[in-house]
Amino acid sequence: MTMQTPQPPPSALRAVLAALDSETALCQPAAGALRDAAGPLLPSHPLAVHVLEGPGAGLATARRTGWRFLIKRGSAAVPAEPAAEVAAAAEVVETADGHAFSHFTAGPYLNSTVRALRQAWQLAQSSRSRHQPRLLSMPGHYATALWLHHPEASPATDLLIPLAPAPCGVTAHRVYPALELLAMLERAAVPARLAAGIS
């Protein structure tokens, strides 16, 4: 598998750079590690954020809502593999005028994203198929995953790496065929929907 690094729109990158220059944005609690950084802050590894909503929804219905960038400390050029010095993530959302900064994130999902990207790069060394990394949010299942999407093949070839913390019954950082994981999540959600009277 080879990794196709996605290229974010210029307006998304500008929104992140503006936030890193903004004292107001850096006052967010999740930006604490950024405020203490000794060197420059560099946005890297942009991931298109997709949201999958609705019971039984398939990947084809996931809509892109914005971009998430890992923010690393240091002045070195961004390597192909995710850097160890990731201090936070910055998310921008799509607007009618381009993109706008939304928020910084830290905590377990940040570390898990870095770990999942490393897994994806390792997979890329041992397979011939081409995948593009995306971030998939599944609010109905309280889950987020790194989505390895093959743009020129059927959804059956897509992979999902659930981020930690993962829902009950799902193993974080296991590489799942996307259709298998979505079916698992759907089966787990059916009893809860029935109890709530939702078809």
JSON list of N, CA, C and O in Angstrom, two decimals, residues 69-90:
[
{"chain": "A", "resi": 69, "resn": "PHE", "atom": "N", "xyz": [-5.14, 19.24, 11.11]},
{"chain": "A", "resi": 69, "resn": "PHE", "atom": "CA", "xyz": [-3.70, 19.26, 10.95]},
{"chain": "A", "resi": 69, "resn": "PHE", "atom": "C", "xyz": [-3.04, 18.87, 12.27]},
{"chain": "A", "resi": 69, "resn": "PHE", "atom": "O", "xyz": [-3.47, 19.34, 13.34]},
{"chain": "A", "resi": 70, "resn": "LEU", "atom": "N", "xyz": [-2.00, 18.06, 12.20]},
{"chain": "A", "resi": 70, "resn": "LEU", "atom": "CA", "xyz": [-1.17, 17.85, 13.38]},
{"chain": "A", "resi": 70, "resn": "LEU", "atom": "C", "xyz": [-0.21, 19.03, 13.49]},
{"chain": "A", "resi": 70, "resn": "LEU", "atom": "O", "xyz": [0.35, 19.46, 12.49]},
{"chain": "A", "resi": 71, "resn": "ILE", "atom": "N", "xyz": [-0.05, 19.53, 14.70]},
{"chain": "A", "resi": 71, "resn": "ILE", "atom": "CA", "xyz": [0.85, 20.67, 14.92]},
{"chain": "A", "resi": 71, "resn": "ILE", "atom": "C", "xyz": [2.08, 20.15, 15.64]},
{"chain": "A", "resi": 71, "resn": "ILE", "atom": "O", "xyz": [1.99, 19.63, 16.76]},
{"chain": "A", "resi": 72, "resn": "LYS", "atom": "N", "xyz": [3.23, 20.28, 14.99]},
{"chain": "A", "resi": 72, "resn": "LYS", "atom": "CA", "xyz": [4.46, 19.78, 15.60]},
{"chain": "A", "resi": 72, "resn": "LYS", "atom": "C", "xyz": [5.40, 20.93, 15.93]},
{"chain": "A", "resi": 72, "resn": "LYS", "atom": "O", "xyz": [5.33, 22.01, 15.33]},
{"chain": "A", "resi": 73, "resn": "ARG", "atom": "N", "xyz": [6.26, 20.64, 16.88]},
{"chain": "A", "resi": 73, "resn": "ARG", "atom": "CA", "xyz": [7.25, 21.63, 17.29]},
{"chain": "A", "resi": 73, "resn": "ARG", "atom": "C", "xyz": [8.56, 21.35, 16.59]},
{"chain": "A", "resi": 73, "resn": "ARG", "atom": "O", "xyz": [8.94, 20.20, 16.40]},
{"chain": "A", "resi": 74, "resn": "GLY", "atom": "N", "xyz": [9.28, 22.40, 16.23]},
{"chain": "A", "resi": 74, "resn": "GLY", "atom": "CA", "xyz": [10.60, 22.21, 15.63]},
{"chain": "A", "resi": 74, "resn": "GLY", "atom": "C", "xyz": [10.70, 22.90, 14.29]},
{"chain": "A", "resi": 74, "resn": "GLY", "atom": "O", "xyz": [9.72, 23.35, 13.72]},
{"chain": "A", "resi": 75, "resn": "SER", "atom": "N", "xyz": [11.93, 22.97, 13.79]},
{"chain": "A", "resi": 75, "resn": "SER", "atom": "CA", "xyz": [12.18, 23.69, 12.54]},
{"chain": "A", "resi": 75, "resn": "SER", "atom": "C", "xyz": [12.55, 22.77, 11.39]},
{"chain": "A", "resi": 75, "resn": "SER", "atom": "O", "xyz": [12.75, 23.23, 10.28]},
{"chain": "A", "resi": 76, "resn": "ALA", "atom": "N", "xyz": [12.66, 21.46, 11.66]},
{"chain": "A", "resi": 76, "resn": "ALA", "atom": "CA", "xyz": [13.06, 20.54, 10.59]},
{"chain": "A", "resi": 76, "resn": "ALA", "atom": "C", "xyz": [11.94, 20.37, 9.59]},
{"chain": "A", "resi": 76, "resn": "ALA", "atom": "O", "xyz": [10.77, 20.58, 9.89]},
{"chain": "A", "resi": 77, "resn": "ALA", "atom": "N", "xyz": [12.30, 19.98, 8.40]},
{"chain": "A", "resi": 77, "resn": "ALA", "atom": "CA", "xyz": [11.29, 19.71, 7.38]},
{"chain": "A", "resi": 77, "resn": "ALA", "atom": "C", "xyz": [10.42, 18.54, 7.83]},
{"chain": "A", "resi": 77, "resn": "ALA", "atom": "O", "xyz": [10.89, 17.64, 8.52]},
{"chain": "A", "resi": 78, "resn": "VAL", "atom": "N", "xyz": [9.18, 18.56, 7.44]},
{"chain": "A", "resi": 78, "resn": "VAL", "atom": "CA", "xyz": [8.25, 17.52, 7.86]},
{"chain": "A", "resi": 78, "resn": "VAL", "atom": "C", "xyz": [8.64, 16.21, 7.18]},
{"chain": "A", "resi": 78, "resn": "VAL", "atom": "O", "xyz": [8.72, 16.14, 5.96]},
{"chain": "A", "resi": 79, "resn": "PRO", "atom": "N", "xyz": [8.91, 15.14, 7.95]},
{"chain": "A", "resi": 79, "resn": "PRO", "atom": "CA", "xyz": [9.30, 13.87, 7.34]},
{"chain": "A", "resi": 79, "resn": "PRO", "atom": "C", "xyz": [8.08, 13.15, 6.80]},
{"chain": "A", "resi": 79, "resn": "PRO", "atom": "O", "xyz": [6.94, 13.52, 7.04]},
{"chain": "A", "resi": 80, "resn": "ALA", "atom": "N", "xyz": [8.33, 12.08, 6.06]},
{"chain": "A", "resi": 80, "resn": "ALA", "atom": "CA", "xyz": [7.23, 11.30, 5.50]},
{"chain": "A", "resi": 80, "resn": "ALA", "atom": "C", "xyz": [6.44, 10.62, 6.61]},
{"chain": "A", "resi": 80, "resn": "ALA", "atom": "O", "xyz": [5.23, 10.51, 6.55]},
{"chain": "A", "resi": 81, "resn": "GLU", "atom": "N", "xyz": [7.14, 10.16, 7.66]},
{"chain": "A", "resi": 81, "resn": "GLU", "atom": "CA", "xyz": [6.46, 9.49, 8.75]},
{"chain": "A", "resi": 81, "resn": "GLU", "atom": "C", "xyz": [6.06, 10.51, 9.80]},
{"chain": "A", "resi": 81, "resn": "GLU", "atom": "O", "xyz": [6.76, 11.51, 10.01]},
{"chain": "A", "resi": 82, "resn": "PRO", "atom": "N", "xyz": [4.92, 10.31, 10.50]},
{"chain": "A", "resi": 82, "resn": "PRO", "atom": "CA", "xyz": [4.49, 11.28, 11.51]},
{"chain": "A", "resi": 82, "resn": "PRO", "atom": "C", "xyz": [5.59, 11.57, 12.53]},
{"chain": "A", "resi": 82, "resn": "PRO", "atom": "O", "xyz": [6.26, 10.66, 13.01]},
{"chain": "A", "resi": 83, "resn": "ALA", "atom": "N", "xyz": [5.76, 12.83, 12.85]},
{"chain": "A", "resi": 83, "resn": "ALA", "atom": "CA", "xyz": [6.81, 13.21, 13.78]},
{"chain": "A", "resi": 83, "resn": "ALA", "atom": "C", "xyz": [6.44, 12.89, 15.21]},
{"chain": "A", "resi": 83, "resn": "ALA", "atom": "O", "xyz": [5.28, 12.81, 15.57]},
{"chain": "A", "resi": 84, "resn": "ALA", "atom": "N", "xyz": [7.48, 12.71, 16.04]},
{"chain": "A", "resi": 84, "resn": "ALA", "atom": "CA", "xyz": [7.23, 12.40, 17.45]},
{"chain": "A", "resi": 84, "resn": "ALA", "atom": "C", "xyz": [6.79, 13.65, 18.20]},
{"chain": "A", "resi": 84, "resn": "ALA", "atom": "O", "xyz": [6.06, 13.56, 19.18]},
{"chain": "A", "resi": 85, "resn": "GLU", "atom": "N", "xyz": [7.24, 14.82, 17.76]},
{"chain": "A", "resi": 85, "resn": "GLU", "atom": "CA", "xyz": [6.99, 16.05, 18.50]},
{"chain": "A", "resi": 85, "resn": "GLU", "atom": "C", "xyz": [5.66, 16.69, 18.09]},
{"chain": "A", "resi": 85, "resn": "GLU", "atom": "O", "xyz": [5.62, 17.84, 17.67]},
{"chain": "A", "resi": 86, "resn": "VAL", "atom": "N", "xyz": [4.58, 15.95, 18.18]},
{"chain": "A", "resi": 86, "resn": "VAL", "atom": "CA", "xyz": [3.27, 16.50, 17.90]},
{"chain": "A", "resi": 86, "resn": "VAL", "atom": "C", "xyz": [2.68, 17.03, 19.20]},
{"chain": "A", "resi": 86, "resn": "VAL", "atom": "O", "xyz": [2.56, 16.29, 20.18]},
{"chain": "A", "resi": 87, "resn": "ALA", "atom": "N", "xyz": [2.35, 18.31, 19.22]},
{"chain": "A", "resi": 87, "resn": "ALA", "atom": "CA", "xyz": [1.89, 18.95, 20.45]},
{"chain": "A", "resi": 87, "resn": "ALA", "atom": "C", "xyz": [0.38, 19.09, 20.53]},
{"chain": "A", "resi": 87, "resn": "ALA", "atom": "O", "xyz": [-0.18, 19.17, 21.61]},
{"chain": "A", "resi": 88, "resn": "ALA", "atom": "N", "xyz": [-0.29, 19.15, 19.38]},
{"chain": "A", "resi": 88, "resn": "ALA", "atom": "CA", "xyz": [-1.74, 19.34, 19.37]},
{"chain": "A", "resi": 88, "resn": "ALA", "atom": "C", "xyz": [-2.23, 19.09, 17.94]},
{"chain": "A", "resi": 88, "resn": "ALA", "atom": "O", "xyz": [-1.44, 18.79, 17.05]},
{"chain": "A", "resi": 89, "resn": "ALA", "atom": "N", "xyz": [-3.51, 19.20, 17.76]},
{"chain": "A", "resi": 89, "resn": "ALA", "atom": "CA", "xyz": [-4.09, 19.17, 16.41]},
{"chain": "A", "resi": 89, "resn": "ALA", "atom": "C", "xyz": [-4.98, 20.39, 16.27]},
{"chain": "A", "resi": 89, "resn": "ALA", "atom": "O", "xyz": [-5.54, 20.88, 17.25]},
{"chain": "A", "resi": 90, "resn": "ALA", "atom": "N", "xyz": [-5.08, 20.89, 15.06]},
{"chain": "A", "resi": 90, "resn": "ALA", "atom": "CA", "xyz": [-5.93, 22.05, 14.78]},
{"chain": "A", "resi": 90, "resn": "ALA", "atom": "C", "xyz": [-6.95, 21.66, 13.73]},
{"chain": "A", "resi": 90, "resn": "ALA", "atom": "O", "xyz": [-6.60, 21.05, 12.72]}
]
